[in-house]
Short mmCIF file of N, CA and C in Angstrom, two decimals:
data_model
loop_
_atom_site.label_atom_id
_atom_site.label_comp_id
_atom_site.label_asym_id
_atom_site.label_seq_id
_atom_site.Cartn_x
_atom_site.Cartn_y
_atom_site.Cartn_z
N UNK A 1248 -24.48 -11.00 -2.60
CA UNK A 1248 -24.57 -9.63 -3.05
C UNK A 1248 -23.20 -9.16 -3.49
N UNK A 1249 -23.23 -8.42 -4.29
CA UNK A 1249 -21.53 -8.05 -4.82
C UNK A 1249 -21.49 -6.69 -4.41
N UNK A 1250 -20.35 -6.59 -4.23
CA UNK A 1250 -19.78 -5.75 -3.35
C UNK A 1250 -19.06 -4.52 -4.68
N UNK A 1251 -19.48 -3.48 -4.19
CA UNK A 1251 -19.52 -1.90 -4.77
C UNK A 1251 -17.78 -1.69 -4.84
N UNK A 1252 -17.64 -1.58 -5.96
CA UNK A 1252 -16.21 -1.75 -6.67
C UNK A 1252 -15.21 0.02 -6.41
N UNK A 1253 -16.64 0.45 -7.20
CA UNK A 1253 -16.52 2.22 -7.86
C UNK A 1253 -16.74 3.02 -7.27
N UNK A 1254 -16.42 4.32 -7.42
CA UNK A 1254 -16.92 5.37 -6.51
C UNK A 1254 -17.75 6.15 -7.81
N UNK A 1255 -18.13 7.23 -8.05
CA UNK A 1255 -18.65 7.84 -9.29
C UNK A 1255 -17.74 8.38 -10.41
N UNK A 1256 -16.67 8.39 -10.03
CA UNK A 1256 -15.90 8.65 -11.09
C UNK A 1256 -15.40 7.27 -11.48
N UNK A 1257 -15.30 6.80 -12.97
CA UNK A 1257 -15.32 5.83 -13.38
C UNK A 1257 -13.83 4.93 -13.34
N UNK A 1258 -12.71 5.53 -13.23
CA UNK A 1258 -11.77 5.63 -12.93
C UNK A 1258 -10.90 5.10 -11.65
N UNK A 1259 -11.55 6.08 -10.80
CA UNK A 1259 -11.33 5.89 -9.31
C UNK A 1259 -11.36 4.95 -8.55
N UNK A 1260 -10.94 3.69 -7.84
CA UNK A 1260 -11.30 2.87 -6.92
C UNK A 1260 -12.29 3.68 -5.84
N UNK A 1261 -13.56 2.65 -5.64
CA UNK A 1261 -14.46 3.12 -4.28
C UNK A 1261 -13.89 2.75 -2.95
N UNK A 1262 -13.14 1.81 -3.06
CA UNK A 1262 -12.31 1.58 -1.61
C UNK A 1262 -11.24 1.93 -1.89
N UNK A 1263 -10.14 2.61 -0.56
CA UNK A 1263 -9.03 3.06 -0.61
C UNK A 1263 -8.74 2.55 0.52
N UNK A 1264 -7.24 1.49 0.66
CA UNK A 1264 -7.09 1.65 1.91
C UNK A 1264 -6.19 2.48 3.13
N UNK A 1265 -6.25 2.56 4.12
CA UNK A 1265 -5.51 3.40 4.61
C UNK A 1265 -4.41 3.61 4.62
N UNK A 1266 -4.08 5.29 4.42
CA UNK A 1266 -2.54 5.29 4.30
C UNK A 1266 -1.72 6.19 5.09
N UNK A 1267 -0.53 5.64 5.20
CA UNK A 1267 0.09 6.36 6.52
C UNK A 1267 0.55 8.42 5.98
N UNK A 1268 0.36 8.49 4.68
CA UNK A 1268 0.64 9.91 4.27
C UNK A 1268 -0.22 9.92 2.93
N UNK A 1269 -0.24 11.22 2.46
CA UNK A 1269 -1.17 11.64 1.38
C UNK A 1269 0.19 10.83 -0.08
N UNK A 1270 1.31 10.98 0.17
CA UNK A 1270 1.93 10.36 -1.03
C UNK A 1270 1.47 8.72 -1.13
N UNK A 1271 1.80 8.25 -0.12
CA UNK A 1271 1.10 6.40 0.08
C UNK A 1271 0.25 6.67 -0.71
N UNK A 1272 -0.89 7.36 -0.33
CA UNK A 1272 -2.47 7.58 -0.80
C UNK A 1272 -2.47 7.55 -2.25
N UNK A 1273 -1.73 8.48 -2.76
CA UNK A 1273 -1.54 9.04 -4.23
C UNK A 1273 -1.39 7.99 -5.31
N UNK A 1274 -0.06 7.11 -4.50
CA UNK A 1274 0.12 5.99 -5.06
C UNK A 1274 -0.68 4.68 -4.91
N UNK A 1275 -1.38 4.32 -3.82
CA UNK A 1275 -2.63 3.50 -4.03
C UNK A 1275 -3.32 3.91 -4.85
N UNK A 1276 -3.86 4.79 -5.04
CA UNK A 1276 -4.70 5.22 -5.80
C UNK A 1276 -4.33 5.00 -7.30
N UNK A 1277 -3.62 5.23 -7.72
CA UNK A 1277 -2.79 5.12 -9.15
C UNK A 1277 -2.77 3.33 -9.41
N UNK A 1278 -2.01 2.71 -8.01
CA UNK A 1278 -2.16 1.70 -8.27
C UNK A 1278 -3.91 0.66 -8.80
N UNK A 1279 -3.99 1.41 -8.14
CA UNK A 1279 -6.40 0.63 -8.10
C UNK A 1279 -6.75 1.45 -9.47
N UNK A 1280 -6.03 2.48 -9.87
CA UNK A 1280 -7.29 3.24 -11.32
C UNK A 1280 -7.71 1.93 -11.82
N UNK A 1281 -8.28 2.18 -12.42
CA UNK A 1281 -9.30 1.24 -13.29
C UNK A 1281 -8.88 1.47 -14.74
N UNK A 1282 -7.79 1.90 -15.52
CA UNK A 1282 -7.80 1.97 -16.45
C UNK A 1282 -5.93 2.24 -16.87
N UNK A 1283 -5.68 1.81 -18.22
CA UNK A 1283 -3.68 1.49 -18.29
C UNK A 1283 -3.42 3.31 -18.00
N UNK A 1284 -2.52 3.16 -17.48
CA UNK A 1284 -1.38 4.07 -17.00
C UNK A 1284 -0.19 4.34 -17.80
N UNK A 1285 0.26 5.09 -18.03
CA UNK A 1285 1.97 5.50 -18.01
C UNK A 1285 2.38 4.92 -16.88
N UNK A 1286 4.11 5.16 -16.81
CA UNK A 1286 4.45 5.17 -15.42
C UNK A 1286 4.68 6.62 -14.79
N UNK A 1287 4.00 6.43 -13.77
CA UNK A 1287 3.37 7.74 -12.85
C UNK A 1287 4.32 7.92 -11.42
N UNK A 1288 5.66 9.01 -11.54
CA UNK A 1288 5.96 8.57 -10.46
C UNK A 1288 5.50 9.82 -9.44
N UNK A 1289 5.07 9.56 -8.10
CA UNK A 1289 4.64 10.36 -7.38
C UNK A 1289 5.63 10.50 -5.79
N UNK A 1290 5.79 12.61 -5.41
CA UNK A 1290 6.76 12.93 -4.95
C UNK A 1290 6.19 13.78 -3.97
N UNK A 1291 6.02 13.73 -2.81
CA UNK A 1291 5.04 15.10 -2.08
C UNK A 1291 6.59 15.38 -0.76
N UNK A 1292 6.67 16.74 -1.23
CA UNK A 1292 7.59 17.16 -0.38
C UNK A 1292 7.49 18.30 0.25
N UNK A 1293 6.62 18.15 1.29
CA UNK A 1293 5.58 19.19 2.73
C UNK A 1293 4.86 19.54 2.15
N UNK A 1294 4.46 20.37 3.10
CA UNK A 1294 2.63 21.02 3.19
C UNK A 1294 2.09 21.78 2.23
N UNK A 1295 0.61 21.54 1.80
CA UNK A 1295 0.20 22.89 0.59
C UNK A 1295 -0.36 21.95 -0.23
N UNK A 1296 -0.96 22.33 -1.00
CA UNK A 1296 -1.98 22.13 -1.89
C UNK A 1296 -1.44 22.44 -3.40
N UNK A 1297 -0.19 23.02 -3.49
CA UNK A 1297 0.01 23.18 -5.06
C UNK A 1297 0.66 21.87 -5.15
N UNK A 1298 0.33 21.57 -6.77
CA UNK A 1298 1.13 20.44 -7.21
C UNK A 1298 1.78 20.85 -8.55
N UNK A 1299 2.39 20.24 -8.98
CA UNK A 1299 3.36 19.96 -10.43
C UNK A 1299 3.02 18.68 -11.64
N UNK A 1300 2.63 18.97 -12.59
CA UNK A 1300 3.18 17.86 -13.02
C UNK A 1300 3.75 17.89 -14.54
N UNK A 1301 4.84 16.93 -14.44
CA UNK A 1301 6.26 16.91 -15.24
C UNK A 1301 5.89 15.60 -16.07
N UNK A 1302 6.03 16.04 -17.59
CA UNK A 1302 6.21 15.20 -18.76
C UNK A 1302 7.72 14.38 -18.98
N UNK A 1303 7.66 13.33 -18.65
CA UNK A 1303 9.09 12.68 -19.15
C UNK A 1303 9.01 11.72 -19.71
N UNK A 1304 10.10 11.34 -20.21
CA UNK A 1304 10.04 10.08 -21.67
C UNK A 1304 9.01 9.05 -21.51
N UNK A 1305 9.15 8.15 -19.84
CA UNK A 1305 8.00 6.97 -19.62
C UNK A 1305 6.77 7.86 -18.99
N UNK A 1306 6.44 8.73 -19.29
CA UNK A 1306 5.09 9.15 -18.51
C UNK A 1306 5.48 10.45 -17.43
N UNK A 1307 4.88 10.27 -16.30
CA UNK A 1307 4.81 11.48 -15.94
C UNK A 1307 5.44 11.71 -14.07
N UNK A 1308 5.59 12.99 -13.19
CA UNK A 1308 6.12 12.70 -12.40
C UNK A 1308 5.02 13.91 -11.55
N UNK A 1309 4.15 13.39 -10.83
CA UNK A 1309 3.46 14.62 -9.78
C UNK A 1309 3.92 14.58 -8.74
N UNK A 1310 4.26 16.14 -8.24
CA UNK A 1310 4.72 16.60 -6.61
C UNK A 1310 4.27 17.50 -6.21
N UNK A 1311 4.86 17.95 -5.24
CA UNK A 1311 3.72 18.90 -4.69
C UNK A 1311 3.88 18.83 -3.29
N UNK A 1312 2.73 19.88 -2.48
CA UNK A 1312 2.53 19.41 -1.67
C UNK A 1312 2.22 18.10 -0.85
N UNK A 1313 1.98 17.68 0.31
CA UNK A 1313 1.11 16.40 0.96
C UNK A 1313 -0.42 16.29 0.23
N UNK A 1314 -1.17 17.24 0.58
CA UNK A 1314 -2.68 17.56 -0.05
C UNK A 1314 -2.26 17.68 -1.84
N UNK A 1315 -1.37 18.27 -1.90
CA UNK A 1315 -1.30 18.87 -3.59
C UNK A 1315 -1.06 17.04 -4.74
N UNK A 1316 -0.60 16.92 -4.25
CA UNK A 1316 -0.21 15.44 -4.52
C UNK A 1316 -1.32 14.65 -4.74
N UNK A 1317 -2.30 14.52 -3.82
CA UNK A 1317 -3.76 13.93 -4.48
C UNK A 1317 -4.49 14.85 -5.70
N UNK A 1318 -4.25 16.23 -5.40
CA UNK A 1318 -5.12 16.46 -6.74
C UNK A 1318 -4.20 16.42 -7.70
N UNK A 1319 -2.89 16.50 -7.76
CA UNK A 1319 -2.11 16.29 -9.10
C UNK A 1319 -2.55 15.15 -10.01
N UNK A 1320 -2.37 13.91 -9.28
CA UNK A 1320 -2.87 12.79 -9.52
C UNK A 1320 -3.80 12.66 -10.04
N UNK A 1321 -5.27 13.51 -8.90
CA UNK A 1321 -6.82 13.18 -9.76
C UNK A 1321 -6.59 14.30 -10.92
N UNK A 1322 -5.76 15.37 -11.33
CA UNK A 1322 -6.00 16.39 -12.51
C UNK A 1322 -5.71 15.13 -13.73
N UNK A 1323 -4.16 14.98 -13.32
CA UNK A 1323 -3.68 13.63 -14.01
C UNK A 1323 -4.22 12.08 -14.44
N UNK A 1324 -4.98 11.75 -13.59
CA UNK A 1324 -6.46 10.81 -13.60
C UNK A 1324 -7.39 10.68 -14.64
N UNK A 1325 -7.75 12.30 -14.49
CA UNK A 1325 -8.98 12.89 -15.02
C UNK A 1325 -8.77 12.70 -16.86
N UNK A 1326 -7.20 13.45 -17.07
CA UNK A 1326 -7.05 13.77 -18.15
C UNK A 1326 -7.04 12.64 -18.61
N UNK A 1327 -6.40 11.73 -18.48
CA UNK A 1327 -5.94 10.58 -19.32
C UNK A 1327 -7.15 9.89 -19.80
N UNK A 1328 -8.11 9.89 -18.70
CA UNK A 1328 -9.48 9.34 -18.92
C UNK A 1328 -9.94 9.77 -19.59
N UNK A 1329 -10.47 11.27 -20.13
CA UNK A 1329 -11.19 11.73 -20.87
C UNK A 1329 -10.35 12.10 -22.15
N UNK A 1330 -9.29 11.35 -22.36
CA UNK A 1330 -8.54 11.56 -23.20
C UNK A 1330 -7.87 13.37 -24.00
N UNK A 1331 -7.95 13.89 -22.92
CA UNK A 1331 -7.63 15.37 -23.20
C UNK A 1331 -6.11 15.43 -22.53
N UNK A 1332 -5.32 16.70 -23.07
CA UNK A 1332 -4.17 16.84 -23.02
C UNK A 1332 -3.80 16.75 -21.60
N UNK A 1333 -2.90 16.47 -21.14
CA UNK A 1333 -2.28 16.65 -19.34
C UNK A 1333 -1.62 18.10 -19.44
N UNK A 1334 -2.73 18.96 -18.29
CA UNK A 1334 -2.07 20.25 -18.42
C UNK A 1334 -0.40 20.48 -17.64
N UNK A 1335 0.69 19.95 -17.86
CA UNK A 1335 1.48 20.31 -17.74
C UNK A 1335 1.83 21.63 -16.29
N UNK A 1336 2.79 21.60 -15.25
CA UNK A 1336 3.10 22.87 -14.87
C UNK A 1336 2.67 22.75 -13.55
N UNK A 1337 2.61 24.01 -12.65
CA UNK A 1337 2.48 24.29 -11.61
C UNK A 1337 1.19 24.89 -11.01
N UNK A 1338 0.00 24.31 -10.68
CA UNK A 1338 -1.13 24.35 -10.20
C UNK A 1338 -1.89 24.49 -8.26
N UNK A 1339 -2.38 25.42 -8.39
CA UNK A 1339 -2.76 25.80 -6.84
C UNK A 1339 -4.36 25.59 -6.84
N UNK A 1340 -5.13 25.04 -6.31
CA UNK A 1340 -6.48 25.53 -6.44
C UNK A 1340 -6.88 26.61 -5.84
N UNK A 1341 -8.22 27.03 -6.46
CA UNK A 1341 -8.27 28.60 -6.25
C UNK A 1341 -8.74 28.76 -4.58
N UNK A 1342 -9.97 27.85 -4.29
CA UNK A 1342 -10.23 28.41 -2.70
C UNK A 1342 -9.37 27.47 -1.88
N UNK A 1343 -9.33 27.94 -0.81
CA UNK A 1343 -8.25 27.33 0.27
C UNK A 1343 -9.00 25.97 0.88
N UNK A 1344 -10.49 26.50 0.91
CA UNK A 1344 -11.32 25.30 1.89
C UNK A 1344 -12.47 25.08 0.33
N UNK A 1345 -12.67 23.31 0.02
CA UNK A 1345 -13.57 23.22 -0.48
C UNK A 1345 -13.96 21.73 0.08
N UNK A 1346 -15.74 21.52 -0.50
CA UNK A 1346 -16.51 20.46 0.19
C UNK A 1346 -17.02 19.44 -0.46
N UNK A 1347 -16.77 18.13 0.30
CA UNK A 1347 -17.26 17.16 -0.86
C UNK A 1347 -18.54 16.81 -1.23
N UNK A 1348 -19.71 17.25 -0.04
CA UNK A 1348 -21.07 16.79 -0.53
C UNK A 1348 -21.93 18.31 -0.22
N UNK A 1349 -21.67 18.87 -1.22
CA UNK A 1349 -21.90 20.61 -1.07
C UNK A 1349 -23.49 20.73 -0.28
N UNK A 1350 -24.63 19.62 -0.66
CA UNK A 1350 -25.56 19.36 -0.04
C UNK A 1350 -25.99 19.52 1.36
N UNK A 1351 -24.41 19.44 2.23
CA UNK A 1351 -24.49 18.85 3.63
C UNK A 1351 -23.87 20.25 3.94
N UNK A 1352 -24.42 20.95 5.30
CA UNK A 1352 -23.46 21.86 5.57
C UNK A 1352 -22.17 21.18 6.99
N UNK A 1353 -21.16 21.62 6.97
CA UNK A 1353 -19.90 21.36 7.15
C UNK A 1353 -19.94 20.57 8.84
N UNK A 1354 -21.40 20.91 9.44
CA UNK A 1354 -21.79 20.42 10.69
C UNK A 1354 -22.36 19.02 10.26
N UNK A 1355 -22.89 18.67 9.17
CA UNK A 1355 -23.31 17.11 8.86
C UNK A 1355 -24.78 17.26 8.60
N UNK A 1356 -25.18 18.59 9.07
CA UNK A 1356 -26.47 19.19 8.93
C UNK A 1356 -26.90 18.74 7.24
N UNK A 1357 -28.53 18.63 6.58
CA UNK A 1357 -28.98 18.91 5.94
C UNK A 1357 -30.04 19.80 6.08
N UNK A 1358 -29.62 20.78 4.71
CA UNK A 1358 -30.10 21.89 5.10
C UNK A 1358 -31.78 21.44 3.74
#
């Protein structure tokens, strides 16, 4: 039987392995995309959820928070994939708490 590569985004590795901080993470992740890269360098310096990301000659540089740092990456991910511009700049997401299988309530419950 072959073994499940992907997660649903086409992009993304379905396995990640564990990492000792959200920057490790950022950069596994970059390392497994599934598709050519710039060079991507990634910088998480403390806590928070905003990230950055900076256009330079070889590609690009996301920082940010610990948390902010993975979504810089997946904004950065996203774009390159769907071939649309990399929005450039300083980004917060809007709610503080969001969920990955909106289906499930936050107890594991299906409602």
């Amino acid at each position: 039987m072959e073994q499940k590569t992907r997660g649903f985004i086409p992009y993304l590795p379905f396995f990640i392995p564990e990492a000792k901080n959200c920057e490790e993470l950022a950069k596994e992740i970059l390392l497994k995309a599934e598709m050519p890269l710039p060079e991507v360098r990634v910088r998480a310096d403390g806590d928070g959820e905003t990230y950055k990301i900076e256009k330079t000659p070889g590609g690009y540089i996301v920082s940010g928070g610990n948390t902010g740092v993975l979504y810089g990456v997946h904004a950065l991910l996203r774009a390159l994939y769907v071939k649309q511009p990399v929005r450039e700049g300083e980004k917060t997401p809007c709610y503080p708490l969001r969920m990955l299988n909106h289906w499930d309530n936050m107890t594991g419950d299906v409602e």
